[in-house]
Coordinates of C-alpha atoms and ligand atoms in Angstrom, one line a residue:
M1 CA -13.8 11.5 -12.4
L2 CA -13.0 7.8 -12.6
E3 CA -14.9 5.9 -15.1
Y4 CA -15.4 3.1 -12.9
S5 CA -16.7 2.2 -9.5
M6 CA -14.0 1.3 -7.2
L7 CA -16.2 -0.3 -4.7
Y8 CA -15.3 -3.8 -3.9
P9 CA -17.1 -6.5 -5.4
K10 CA -20.0 -8.3 -3.3
T11 CA -23.1 -10.4 -3.5
T12 CA -26.0 -8.3 -2.1
E13 CA -30.1 -8.4 -2.3
S14 CA -29.3 -6.7 -6.1
R15 CA -25.5 -7.4 -7.0
R16 CA -23.8 -10.7 -8.0
A17 CA -19.8 -11.6 -7.4
I18 CA -18.6 -14.7 -9.0
S19 CA -15.0 -15.2 -8.1
L20 CA -13.1 -16.0 -11.3
N21 CA -9.9 -17.2 -9.6
G22 CA -8.3 -20.2 -10.2
M23 CA -5.9 -21.8 -12.6
W24 CA -5.8 -19.7 -16.2
K25 CA -4.2 -20.7 -19.3
F26 CA -1.0 -19.0 -19.5
C27 CA 1.7 -18.2 -21.6
L28 CA 5.1 -16.1 -22.6
D29 CA 5.1 -13.8 -25.8
E30 CA 8.7 -14.2 -26.4
K31 CA 8.2 -12.6 -30.2
A32 CA 5.7 -10.5 -29.5
V33 CA 3.6 -11.9 -32.1
G34 CA 0.5 -12.1 -29.9
E35 CA -2.3 -9.6 -31.3
Q36 CA -0.8 -10.4 -35.0
E37 CA -1.6 -14.6 -34.1
K38 CA -4.8 -13.3 -32.9
W39 CA -4.2 -14.7 -29.5
T40 CA -6.9 -12.6 -28.5
E41 CA -9.4 -14.8 -29.0
G42 CA -7.4 -17.7 -27.4
I43 CA -4.1 -18.6 -26.5
P44 CA -1.5 -20.7 -27.7
G45 CA -0.3 -24.2 -25.7
N46 CA -2.2 -25.8 -22.4
D47 CA -0.3 -24.4 -19.7
R48 CA -2.0 -23.2 -16.7
I49 CA -1.0 -21.2 -13.9
P50 CA -2.7 -19.9 -10.4
V51 CA -4.9 -16.3 -10.5
P52 CA -3.8 -14.7 -8.0
A53 CA -0.6 -14.9 -8.2
S54 CA 3.1 -13.5 -9.6
F55 CA 4.0 -15.6 -12.7
Q56 CA 7.9 -15.7 -11.8
D57 CA 8.5 -18.2 -9.0
F58 CA 6.3 -21.2 -10.0
Y59 CA 8.9 -22.1 -13.4
T60 CA 12.7 -23.9 -13.2
D61 CA 13.9 -21.9 -15.5
K62 CA 15.3 -18.1 -15.3
D63 CA 14.3 -17.2 -18.8
T64 CA 11.0 -17.3 -17.5
R65 CA 11.6 -15.8 -14.1
E66 CA 13.0 -12.9 -15.7
F67 CA 11.0 -12.9 -18.6
T68 CA 10.1 -9.2 -19.4
G69 CA 7.4 -8.0 -22.2
D70 CA 3.7 -9.3 -22.5
V71 CA 2.6 -12.7 -21.4
W72 CA -1.2 -13.9 -21.6
Y73 CA -3.9 -15.1 -19.5
E74 CA -6.6 -17.0 -20.4
T75 CA -10.1 -18.2 -18.7
D76 CA -13.8 -18.9 -19.5
M77 CA -16.3 -17.5 -17.5
F78 CA -20.3 -18.6 -17.3
V79 CA -22.5 -15.5 -17.7
P80 CA -26.0 -16.5 -16.0
G81 CA -28.9 -15.7 -18.3
E82 CA -30.6 -14.0 -15.3
W83 CA -28.2 -11.2 -15.6
E84 CA -29.7 -9.7 -19.0
N85 CA -30.4 -6.2 -18.0
T86 CA -27.8 -5.6 -15.7
Q87 CA -24.5 -4.4 -16.0
V88 CA -22.0 -7.1 -16.5
Q89 CA -18.3 -6.6 -15.3
V90 CA -15.2 -8.1 -15.2
R91 CA -12.9 -6.9 -12.3
F92 CA -9.5 -7.0 -12.0
A93 CA -8.3 -5.9 -8.6
A94 CA -4.9 -5.7 -10.3
A95 CA -3.0 -6.3 -13.3
T96 CA 0.9 -5.5 -13.1
H97 CA 1.8 -3.3 -14.7
R98 CA -0.5 -2.7 -17.5
A99 CA -2.9 -4.8 -19.2
V100 CA -5.3 -5.6 -22.0
V101 CA -8.7 -6.8 -21.7
Y102 CA -10.1 -8.9 -24.6
V103 CA -13.7 -10.7 -24.2
N104 CA -14.7 -13.1 -27.1
G105 CA -12.1 -11.3 -29.2
I106 CA -13.3 -8.1 -28.5
K107 CA -10.9 -5.2 -26.6
V108 CA -12.8 -4.1 -24.0
T109 CA -10.4 -2.3 -21.6
E110 CA -6.7 -1.2 -21.1
H111 CA -5.3 -0.5 -17.9
E112 CA -2.2 1.3 -16.9
G113 CA -0.5 1.1 -13.5
G114 CA -0.3 -2.1 -11.8
F115 CA -1.6 -2.0 -7.9
L116 CA -5.0 -1.0 -8.6
P117 CA -8.4 -1.7 -9.6
F118 CA -10.0 -1.6 -12.7
T119 CA -13.5 -2.7 -14.0
A120 CA -14.4 -3.8 -17.8
D121 CA -17.8 -3.2 -18.9
V122 CA -18.8 -6.5 -21.0
T123 CA -22.7 -5.9 -20.5
E124 CA -22.8 -5.4 -24.9
I125 CA -20.3 -8.0 -25.8
V126 CA -21.0 -11.5 -23.5
R127 CA -23.2 -14.0 -24.3
Y128 CA -26.0 -14.7 -21.6
N129 CA -26.3 -18.0 -20.2
A130 CA -23.2 -19.2 -22.1
S131 CA -20.0 -19.4 -21.9
N132 CA -17.5 -16.5 -22.7
K133 CA -13.8 -16.2 -23.1
V134 CA -11.7 -13.6 -21.3
V135 CA -7.9 -13.0 -22.7
V136 CA -5.8 -10.8 -20.5
K137 CA -2.4 -9.4 -21.9
V138 CA -0.4 -8.0 -19.0
N139 CA 3.1 -6.5 -19.7
N140 CA 5.5 -5.9 -17.1
E141 CA 8.1 -3.8 -18.8
L142 CA 9.3 -0.6 -16.6
N143 CA 9.9 2.7 -17.8
E144 CA 10.2 6.5 -16.5
T145 CA 6.4 7.2 -17.9
N146 CA 4.6 5.6 -15.2
I147 CA 4.7 4.4 -11.4
P148 CA 6.9 2.8 -10.3
C149 CA 10.1 3.9 -12.4
G150 CA 12.7 2.1 -13.9
S151 CA 14.0 1.1 -17.3
T152 CA 14.0 -1.6 -19.6
V153 CA 17.1 -2.8 -22.0
T154 CA 17.8 -5.0 -24.4
L155 CA 20.4 -8.2 -23.6
A156 CA 23.2 -9.0 -26.4
N157 CA 21.0 -12.2 -26.5
G158 CA 17.8 -10.3 -27.9
K159 CA 16.3 -10.8 -24.2
K160 CA 14.8 -7.9 -22.8
M161 CA 15.2 -7.1 -18.7
T162 CA 14.0 -4.7 -16.4
K163 CA 16.3 -2.2 -14.5
P164 CA 14.1 -1.4 -11.3
Y165 CA 14.6 1.9 -9.4
F166 CA 13.6 0.3 -6.4
D167 CA 14.7 -2.5 -4.2
F168 CA 12.0 -5.0 -5.0
F169 CA 11.9 -7.5 -7.7
N170 CA 9.8 -6.7 -10.6
Y171 CA 7.0 -9.4 -9.7
S172 CA 4.0 -9.2 -12.2
G173 CA 0.9 -11.0 -13.5
L174 CA -2.4 -11.2 -12.1
Q175 CA -1.9 -11.1 -8.7
R176 CA -4.9 -10.1 -7.3
S177 CA -8.2 -10.9 -7.4
V178 CA -10.5 -11.1 -10.8
H179 CA -14.6 -11.0 -10.6
L180 CA -17.1 -11.5 -12.6
V181 CA -19.9 -9.0 -11.3
S182 CA -23.4 -8.4 -11.7
V183 CA -24.9 -4.7 -10.8
P184 CA -28.2 -3.0 -11.3
K185 CA -28.2 -0.4 -14.4
E186 CA -29.1 1.8 -11.8
S187 CA -26.7 1.7 -8.6
V188 CA -24.2 3.1 -6.1
F189 CA -21.2 4.1 -8.1
D190 CA -19.3 6.0 -5.0
F191 CA -19.9 7.4 -1.2
D192 CA -18.1 9.6 1.1
L193 CA -17.9 9.5 5.1
T194 CA -16.8 12.4 6.9
Y195 CA -17.0 12.1 11.4
E196 CA -17.6 14.8 13.7
L197 CA -17.3 13.5 17.4
D198 CA -19.0 15.3 20.6
G199 CA -18.2 14.2 24.0
V200 CA -15.6 11.9 23.6
T201 CA -14.6 9.8 26.6
N202 CA -12.9 5.7 27.3
G203 CA -13.8 4.7 23.5
T204 CA -17.4 6.3 22.9
A205 CA -18.6 9.5 21.7
Q206 CA -21.9 10.8 23.2
T207 CA -22.6 11.7 19.5
A208 CA -21.2 11.0 16.5
K209 CA -22.2 12.8 13.0
I210 CA -21.2 11.0 9.9
S211 CA -21.8 13.4 7.1
Y212 CA -22.2 11.2 4.1
Q213 CA -22.4 11.3 0.4
V214 CA -23.9 8.6 -2.2
Q215 CA -22.9 8.9 -6.1
T216 CA -25.5 7.2 -7.7
N217 CA -25.9 7.3 -11.7
G218 CA -29.7 7.3 -11.3
E219 CA -32.6 9.5 -10.0
H220 CA -34.4 7.0 -7.1
P221 CA -34.2 8.1 -3.9
V222 CA -30.9 7.3 -1.5
F223 CA -31.4 5.6 1.7
L224 CA -28.7 4.8 4.5
E225 CA -29.1 2.6 7.4
L226 CA -26.4 1.9 10.4
F227 CA -25.9 -1.3 12.5
D228 CA -23.9 -2.2 15.3
E229 CA -22.0 -5.2 16.0
S230 CA -24.9 -6.8 17.4
G231 CA -27.0 -6.3 14.6
A232 CA -28.7 -3.6 16.0
S233 CA -30.0 -0.6 13.8
V234 CA -28.4 2.5 15.2
A235 CA -29.1 5.4 12.7
S236 CA -30.4 5.7 9.3
A237 CA -30.9 8.8 7.1
Q238 CA -32.5 9.6 3.2
G239 CA -31.1 11.6 0.8
A240 CA -27.8 11.3 -1.2
Q241 CA -26.4 13.5 1.1
G242 CA -26.9 14.0 4.6
V243 CA -26.1 12.8 8.1
L244 CA -26.1 9.7 10.2
T245 CA -26.1 10.8 13.9
V246 CA -25.0 7.8 16.3
S247 CA -25.4 8.3 19.9
D248 CA -23.0 6.1 22.5
A249 CA -21.0 6.0 19.7
H250 CA -18.3 3.2 20.2
L251 CA -15.2 4.4 18.3
W252 CA -12.6 2.7 16.1
Q253 CA -9.8 2.9 18.3
V254 CA -5.9 1.4 17.9
R255 CA -5.8 -2.2 18.3
N256 CA -9.3 -2.4 19.6
A257 CA -11.6 -1.9 16.4
Y258 CA -15.6 -1.3 16.7
L259 CA -17.1 -1.8 13.3
Y260 CA -20.4 -0.6 12.3
R261 CA -22.2 -2.1 9.1
L262 CA -23.5 0.6 6.6
V263 CA -25.7 -0.3 4.6
I264 CA -26.8 1.8 1.5
R265 CA -29.8 1.4 -0.7
I266 CA -31.5 3.2 -4.0
M267 CA -35.5 2.3 -3.4
D268 CA -38.4 2.6 -6.0
E269 CA -41.0 2.5 -3.3
S270 CA -40.5 -0.6 -1.4
L271 CA -38.6 -1.9 -4.3
V272 CA -34.7 -2.4 -3.6
I273 CA -33.2 -1.1 -6.9
D274 CA -29.5 -1.6 -5.1
E275 CA -28.1 -1.9 -2.4
Y276 CA -24.3 -2.2 -1.3
E277 CA -22.8 -2.6 2.6
Q278 CA -19.4 -1.9 4.0
E279 CA -17.9 -2.2 7.5
I280 CA -16.7 1.5 8.3
G281 CA -15.4 2.7 11.8
I282 CA -16.2 5.9 13.4
R283 CA -12.8 7.6 14.4
T284 CA -11.3 11.1 13.3
V285 CA -7.4 11.5 12.0
E286 CA -5.6 14.5 12.4
V287 CA -2.4 16.3 12.9
K288 CA -1.8 19.1 15.4
G289 CA 1.4 20.5 15.9
T290 CA 3.5 17.7 16.6
E291 CA 0.9 15.3 17.5
I292 CA -1.0 12.5 15.5
L293 CA -4.4 12.2 16.9
L294 CA -6.6 9.6 16.7
N295 CA -10.2 10.5 18.0
G296 CA -8.2 13.5 19.7
Q297 CA -6.1 11.5 21.6
P298 CA -2.1 11.5 20.9
V299 CA -0.9 8.0 19.2
Y300 CA 2.9 6.8 19.0
L301 CA 3.2 4.7 15.6
R302 CA 5.0 1.4 16.1
G303 CA 5.2 -1.2 13.1
F304 CA 6.8 -1.9 10.0
G305 CA 7.4 -1.1 6.4
K306 CA 6.2 -3.9 4.5
H307 CA 6.0 -5.9 1.4
E308 CA 3.3 -7.9 -0.1
D309 CA 5.9 -11.0 -0.8
S310 CA 6.2 -14.4 -0.1
D311 CA 7.3 -17.7 -1.2
I312 CA 6.3 -19.2 -4.6
V313 CA 3.3 -16.7 -5.2
G314 CA 5.5 -13.6 -4.9
R315 CA 3.4 -10.6 -4.8
G316 CA 0.5 -12.7 -5.3
F317 CA -2.2 -12.1 -2.5
N318 CA -1.8 -14.7 0.0
I319 CA -4.6 -15.1 2.0
G320 CA -2.6 -17.5 4.6
V321 CA 0.3 -15.2 4.7
M322 CA -2.1 -12.4 5.3
K323 CA -3.2 -14.1 8.6
R324 CA 0.2 -14.8 9.7
D325 CA 1.5 -11.3 9.4
F326 CA -1.3 -9.8 11.3
E327 CA -0.6 -12.4 13.7
L328 CA 3.3 -11.5 13.9
M329 CA 2.2 -7.8 14.2
K330 CA 0.2 -8.2 17.1
W331 CA 2.7 -10.4 18.8
I332 CA 5.4 -8.1 18.5
G333 CA 3.3 -5.2 19.6
A334 CA 2.8 -3.0 16.6
N335 CA 0.3 -0.8 16.3
S336 CA 0.9 0.3 12.3
F337 CA 2.5 0.0 8.7
R338 CA 3.1 1.5 5.6
T339 CA 2.0 -0.3 2.3
S340 CA 5.6 0.4 1.1
H341 CA 5.7 0.7 -1.8
Y342 CA 2.1 0.5 -3.5
P343 CA -1.4 0.2 -2.6
Y344 CA -1.6 -3.5 -1.3
S345 CA -4.8 -5.9 -2.0
E346 CA -8.0 -4.7 -0.7
E347 CA -8.3 -7.6 1.9
I348 CA -5.1 -6.1 4.1
Y349 CA -7.3 -3.3 4.3
E350 CA -10.2 -4.9 5.5
M351 CA -8.1 -7.0 8.3
A352 CA -6.7 -3.8 9.3
D353 CA -9.9 -2.6 9.7
R354 CA -10.7 -5.2 12.2
E355 CA -7.6 -5.5 13.9
G356 CA -7.1 -1.7 14.3
F357 CA -4.2 -1.2 12.6
L358 CA -3.0 2.1 11.8
V359 CA -2.1 2.2 7.9
I360 CA 0.3 4.8 5.9
D361 CA -1.5 3.9 2.2
E362 CA 1.4 4.8 -0.3
V363 CA 1.0 5.0 -3.8
A364 CA 3.2 3.2 -6.1
A365 CA 5.7 6.2 -6.8
V366 CA 8.6 4.8 -6.1
G367 CA 11.7 4.9 -8.4
L368 CA 11.8 8.8 -8.8
F369 CA 15.5 9.1 -8.4
A370 CA 16.9 7.4 -11.5
S371 CA 19.4 4.8 -10.1
M372 CA 19.3 1.0 -9.2
L373 CA 21.2 1.7 -6.0
N374 CA 19.3 4.8 -4.6
F375 CA 19.7 3.8 -1.4
M376 CA 23.4 3.6 -1.8
D377 CA 23.7 6.6 -4.1
A378 CA 21.8 9.0 -2.3
S379 CA 23.9 8.6 0.8
S380 CA 26.9 9.1 -1.0
G381 CA 25.7 12.8 -2.7
K382 CA 24.5 11.2 -6.2
T383 CA 22.1 13.3 -8.2
T384 CA 20.3 12.3 -11.3
A385 CA 18.2 15.5 -12.0
F386 CA 15.1 13.4 -12.4
F387 CA 12.7 15.8 -12.1
E388 CA 14.4 17.6 -15.0
S389 CA 13.4 15.1 -17.5
E390 CA 11.4 15.5 -20.6
T391 CA 9.1 12.9 -19.5
I392 CA 7.9 14.3 -16.2
P393 CA 4.7 15.5 -17.2
V394 CA 3.5 12.3 -18.5
L395 CA 5.0 10.5 -15.3
L396 CA 2.6 13.3 -13.3
K397 CA -0.2 12.5 -15.4
A398 CA -0.3 8.5 -14.3
H399 CA 0.9 9.5 -10.9
L400 CA -2.1 11.6 -10.4
K401 CA -4.3 8.8 -12.2
A402 CA -2.8 6.3 -9.3
L403 CA -3.8 8.5 -6.3
E404 CA -7.2 9.4 -7.8
E405 CA -7.6 5.3 -7.8
M406 CA -6.1 4.5 -4.4
I407 CA -8.0 7.5 -2.6
T408 CA -11.5 6.3 -4.1
R409 CA -10.6 2.6 -3.5
D410 CA -9.3 3.6 0.3
K411 CA -11.3 6.5 1.8
N412 CA -13.8 4.6 3.8
H413 CA -11.3 2.4 5.9
P414 CA -10.7 3.4 9.1
C415 CA -7.6 2.0 9.1
V416 CA -5.8 4.4 6.6
I417 CA -5.0 7.4 8.6
A418 CA -2.4 9.0 6.2
W419 CA -1.4 8.8 2.5
S420 CA 1.9 8.5 1.5
L421 CA 2.8 10.0 -1.9
L422 CA 6.0 9.4 -3.0
N423 CA 8.7 7.1 -1.7
E424 CA 12.4 8.2 -1.8
P425 CA 12.1 11.2 -4.8
E426 CA 14.9 12.9 -5.6
T427 CA 14.3 16.1 -3.5
T428 CA 17.8 18.0 -3.7
N429 CA 16.6 20.0 -7.0
E430 CA 13.7 22.4 -7.2
A431 CA 12.6 21.3 -10.3
A432 CA 11.0 18.8 -8.0
V433 CA 8.8 21.5 -6.5
P434 CA 5.8 22.2 -8.9
Y435 CA 5.4 18.4 -9.4
F436 CA 5.1 17.5 -5.5
K437 CA 2.9 20.9 -5.5
E438 CA 0.5 19.2 -7.9
V439 CA 0.6 15.7 -6.3
F440 CA -0.3 16.7 -2.8
D441 CA -2.6 19.5 -3.6
K442 CA -4.8 16.4 -5.6
A443 CA -4.6 14.4 -2.6
H444 CA -6.1 16.9 -0.8
E445 CA -8.8 17.6 -3.1
L446 CA -9.4 13.7 -3.4
D447 CA -9.9 12.9 0.1
P448 CA -12.8 13.9 2.1
Q449 CA -11.2 13.2 5.4
K450 CA -8.5 15.6 4.3
R451 CA -6.1 12.8 5.9
P452 CA -2.3 13.9 6.8
R453 CA -0.4 13.8 3.7
T454 CA 3.5 12.5 3.4
Y455 CA 6.4 11.1 1.7
A456 CA 9.3 8.9 2.7
M457 CA 12.3 10.8 2.5
I458 CA 15.8 9.8 1.4
M459 CA 19.1 9.6 3.1
N460 CA 20.2 13.1 1.1
S461 CA 16.9 14.9 1.6
T462 CA 18.3 16.3 4.5
P463 CA 17.1 19.8 5.9
D464 CA 19.5 21.8 4.2
Q465 CA 19.0 20.1 1.0
C466 CA 15.6 18.8 0.4
K467 CA 13.2 21.4 -1.1
C468 CA 10.1 19.5 -0.5
F469 CA 9.7 18.7 3.1
Q470 CA 7.3 21.7 3.7
F471 CA 4.4 19.7 1.5
S472 CA 4.2 17.1 4.1
D473 CA 2.0 17.1 7.0
M474 CA 4.2 14.8 8.8
I475 CA 8.1 14.5 8.1
A476 CA 8.6 10.8 7.4
L477 CA 12.3 9.9 7.1
N478 CA 14.2 6.7 5.8
R479 CA 17.3 7.1 7.5
Y480 CA 20.4 4.4 7.5
Y481 CA 22.8 5.5 9.9
G482 CA 24.8 2.8 11.1
W483 CA 24.1 0.5 7.8
Y484 CA 24.8 2.3 4.2
V485 CA 26.5 5.4 6.2
C486 CA 29.0 4.0 8.9
G487 CA 28.1 0.7 10.0
G488 CA 30.1 -1.9 12.2
Y489 CA 32.6 -0.7 14.5
E490 CA 31.7 2.7 12.9
I491 CA 28.5 2.8 14.7
S492 CA 29.5 5.4 17.2
N493 CA 30.4 8.2 14.0
A494 CA 26.9 7.0 12.7
E495 CA 25.0 7.9 15.8
A496 CA 26.7 11.1 16.1
M497 CA 25.7 11.9 12.0
F498 CA 22.0 10.8 13.2
R499 CA 21.6 13.5 15.9
K500 CA 23.8 15.8 14.1
E501 CA 20.9 15.6 11.3
M502 CA 18.2 15.7 13.9
D503 CA 19.4 18.7 15.5
A504 CA 19.3 20.2 12.5
W505 CA 15.6 18.9 12.0
K506 CA 14.8 20.4 15.7
A507 CA 16.2 23.8 15.1
K508 CA 14.0 24.1 12.4
N509 CA 10.9 24.2 14.6
L510 CA 8.5 23.0 12.0
N511 CA 6.0 22.0 14.7
K512 CA 5.4 18.9 12.7
P513 CA 5.2 15.5 13.8
F514 CA 8.1 13.2 12.5
L515 CA 8.3 9.5 11.5
F516 CA 10.9 7.1 11.1
T517 CA 9.1 5.2 7.6
E518 CA 12.4 3.2 7.0
Y519 CA 15.4 2.2 9.3
G520 CA 17.2 -1.0 9.4
A521 CA 20.0 -3.8 9.2
D522 CA 20.3 -6.6 6.7
T523 CA 21.0 -9.7 9.0
L524 CA 21.0 -13.2 8.0
G525 CA 19.0 -15.3 9.8
S526 CA 21.8 -18.0 9.7
E527 CA 24.4 -15.8 11.2
H528 CA 25.7 -15.7 15.0
K529 CA 28.8 -13.5 15.9
L530 CA 30.3 -12.6 19.0
P531 CA 31.2 -10.0 19.0
S532 CA 29.1 -8.6 16.1
V533 CA 29.9 -8.1 12.8
M534 CA 27.3 -6.5 10.0
W535 CA 25.1 -9.5 9.0
S536 CA 25.2 -10.9 11.7
Q537 CA 21.4 -11.3 14.3
E538 CA 24.0 -9.5 16.9
Y539 CA 24.5 -6.2 15.0
Q540 CA 20.9 -6.0 13.8
K541 CA 20.4 -5.7 17.7
E542 CA 23.1 -2.9 18.2
Y543 CA 22.1 -1.0 15.7
L544 CA 18.8 -0.9 16.9
E545 CA 19.7 -0.2 20.4
M546 CA 21.5 2.9 18.7
V547 CA 18.5 4.3 16.7
H548 CA 16.0 3.7 19.6
G549 CA 18.3 5.7 21.8
V550 CA 17.7 8.8 19.0
F551 CA 14.2 8.2 18.5
D552 CA 13.7 8.8 22.2
S553 CA 15.8 11.9 22.7
Y554 CA 13.5 13.8 20.4
D555 CA 10.2 14.7 21.1
F556 CA 8.7 15.4 18.1
V557 CA 9.8 12.1 16.6
K558 CA 6.1 10.4 17.0
G559 CA 6.4 6.9 15.1
E560 CA 8.4 4.1 13.9
Q561 CA 8.2 1.9 11.3
I562 CA 11.1 -0.3 10.7
W563 CA 12.5 -1.7 7.7
N564 CA 11.3 -4.3 7.0
F565 CA 8.8 -6.5 8.5
A566 CA 9.7 -10.0 6.7
D567 CA 13.0 -10.4 4.3
F568 CA 11.8 -9.9 0.8
Q569 CA 12.7 -11.0 -3.0
T570 CA 14.7 -8.1 -4.6
W571 CA 16.8 -8.4 -8.5
E572 CA 19.8 -10.0 -7.7
G573 CA 23.5 -8.4 -7.4
I574 CA 26.1 -8.0 -5.0
M575 CA 24.4 -5.9 -3.0
R576 CA 21.7 -8.5 -2.0
V577 CA 21.9 -11.9 -0.8
N578 CA 19.0 -13.8 -2.6
G579 CA 17.1 -10.6 -1.6
N580 CA 16.6 -8.1 1.0
K581 CA 17.7 -9.2 4.4
K582 CA 16.5 -6.4 6.5
G583 CA 13.3 -8.2 7.5
V584 CA 12.3 -8.3 11.4
F585 CA 11.0 -11.8 10.6
T586 CA 12.1 -14.2 7.8
R587 CA 10.9 -14.7 4.4
Q588 CA 8.9 -17.7 6.0
R589 CA 7.6 -15.4 8.7
Q590 CA 10.0 -16.7 11.7
P591 CA 11.6 -14.3 14.0
K592 CA 15.1 -13.3 14.2
D593 CA 16.7 -12.1 17.5
A594 CA 15.9 -8.6 17.0
A595 CA 12.4 -9.6 16.9
Y596 CA 12.2 -10.0 20.6
L597 CA 14.0 -6.9 21.1
L598 CA 11.5 -5.0 19.4
K599 CA 8.7 -6.8 20.9
E600 CA 10.3 -5.9 24.5
R601 CA 10.2 -2.0 23.5
W602 CA 7.0 -1.9 21.9
T603 CA 4.8 -4.1 24.3
N604 CA 6.1 -1.5 26.7
L605 CA 5.8 1.9 25.0
P606 CA 2.8 3.7 25.9
L607 CA 0.2 4.2 23.0
N608 CA 0.6 8.3 23.6
F609 CA 4.2 8.2 24.1
K610 CA 5.9 11.9 24.3
A611 CA 2.3 13.3 24.3
G612 CA 2.3 16.8 25.0
G613 CA 5.7 17.4 23.7
V614 CA 7.5 15.6 26.5
V615 CA 9.9 12.9 26.3
Q616 CA 9.0 11.0 29.1
E617 CA 10.6 8.9 31.7
R618 CA 12.2 6.3 30.0
R619 CA 12.8 2.6 31.1
N620 CA 14.8 0.3 29.7
L621 CA 13.3 0.0 26.1
N622 CA 16.7 -1.2 25.1
G623 CA 17.4 2.3 23.6
K624 CA 20.5 4.0 24.8
F625 CA 18.8 6.1 27.3
S626 CA 20.0 9.5 28.7
Ligands
LIG1 C1 14.9 2.4 0.6 C2 14.3 2.2 -0.3 C3 13.6 0.5 0.3 C4 14.6 -0.5 0.4 C5 15.5 0.1 1.6 C6 17.1 -0.6 1.5 O1 12.7 2.8 0.6 O2 12.8 0.1 -0.9 O3 14.6 -1.5 0.4 O4 15.9 1.4 1.2 O5 18.0 -0.3 1.1 O6 16.4 3.1 -0.1 O7 16.7 -1.6 2.2

């Protein structure tokens, strides 16, 4: 069990949450002297930087952008006097990739892993009704013992540099919100919900049973109450575990969400000791044969692999960009996305709950293939014996901990319909098998709803080579036939190879749904060419017509999430033109030509496309239809 609650900070009758977002003091620790020079009590200089944000893209010099090592942040926080006798915490929604936190010069916590929340209990350390100093040392080095994997090298000039085994810029810092929190001494720590529906018709269930379990740190009784969208109370229950029964329940549906408000209270007679509330959606999710079922109805996923990435703030949570992204996803007819390649900011899941998007929630286990060009290398047969390395046990420990943090944080979001436990690991070697077993078993054990588990499979994880696909409840393929393999005028060969692989999967008769979690072609928003060449907007469309035709030929393919929603920053190199350009939208969130082609297809595909294993009569949805 985790030492800290993963519940999102909220102000309620018993709780207080004060945002510490804003301008923080900031400095780089170029000589790694911070502790020695007592920066723990206050950092040098007078530079200020926004939190939340990645620190990299504000500055005009390259050494700062590429800085690898420790960076320090500092702010002052006023702790109200009336908070004495409560638990006082500082809560970081993320610190990438690891952090040590000091309050008034005293170390209060440290955390490894850059995309999940952690909390420092500062009850005994803070001065009440007074100002207190928070100092955070954040380190952004990459290694093979933490996720995401990569390495850190030292250049001839003595400066350090990261070499990610993944294709996105190593943005870092305090990229998500920070809160000062007061929670009663006796409080709600965690809760689980599972759903059972009876008599489902047209988005309602005659009866919905919500089995719950609430974890508190005290003995007082627990009460639950559920309110509908009009504010009416529709169910209540007493006890730390039990069942809430809702009659004529509105179901949470794809792009048609209905959210109930769950209020959990710990009571002492008529006195509220603690109160926590969260919006929840009533829905079930399961995989049956080759179907993905939501509320028992088959769904076909259409959408994106995304990134948290935008101009200036990098991977920093940007509420405006979040809004724009959801509007674009709605415009284009998407209904889902994968949080490639790390769990996203909590606000994004709240928005997906509200907008009815289906989310495949991915832990940051990317780069488990020791290559900076794994997308190329895997296509050419390179192997790196990754899972044979002696550091694997340490990596596995970090991976399992991140998994526990992610599932605990996200399990009550209706939008989360599946867990992605790795992205593009090297699975051509038996050594991967025991590692996978631990990770997949752990996810099952941690998730009260037992949602489907998957991992995104790299090009050389083919039916004859891959040793691990049996672990997935849904097979998720990342495929680049027509881009890394046989691009341009060779696209007809690409299609033949793609179909050959799909035929081999079909022959295996796995009786599981298949998803494409990645496919795409780099495209420069500036380039047009008739006839097409690779990188032109025309080629991106021709490529999509080819892959859509392949998808539509196989009735077990139950979803398509194109790579990528928008262009995004990567490390620099000959394979990338100021970033990865596979976006359907530019980094500034404007459409490329392919966006209109996708809109035409996705707004016409029925939600239950291919339901019942029948390839339905296909209209011209821009694939090559037979
Ligand atoms: C896959 C990765 C993804 C890359 C993509 C690409 O999962 O992170 O950005 O390919 O090459 O290898 O564009």
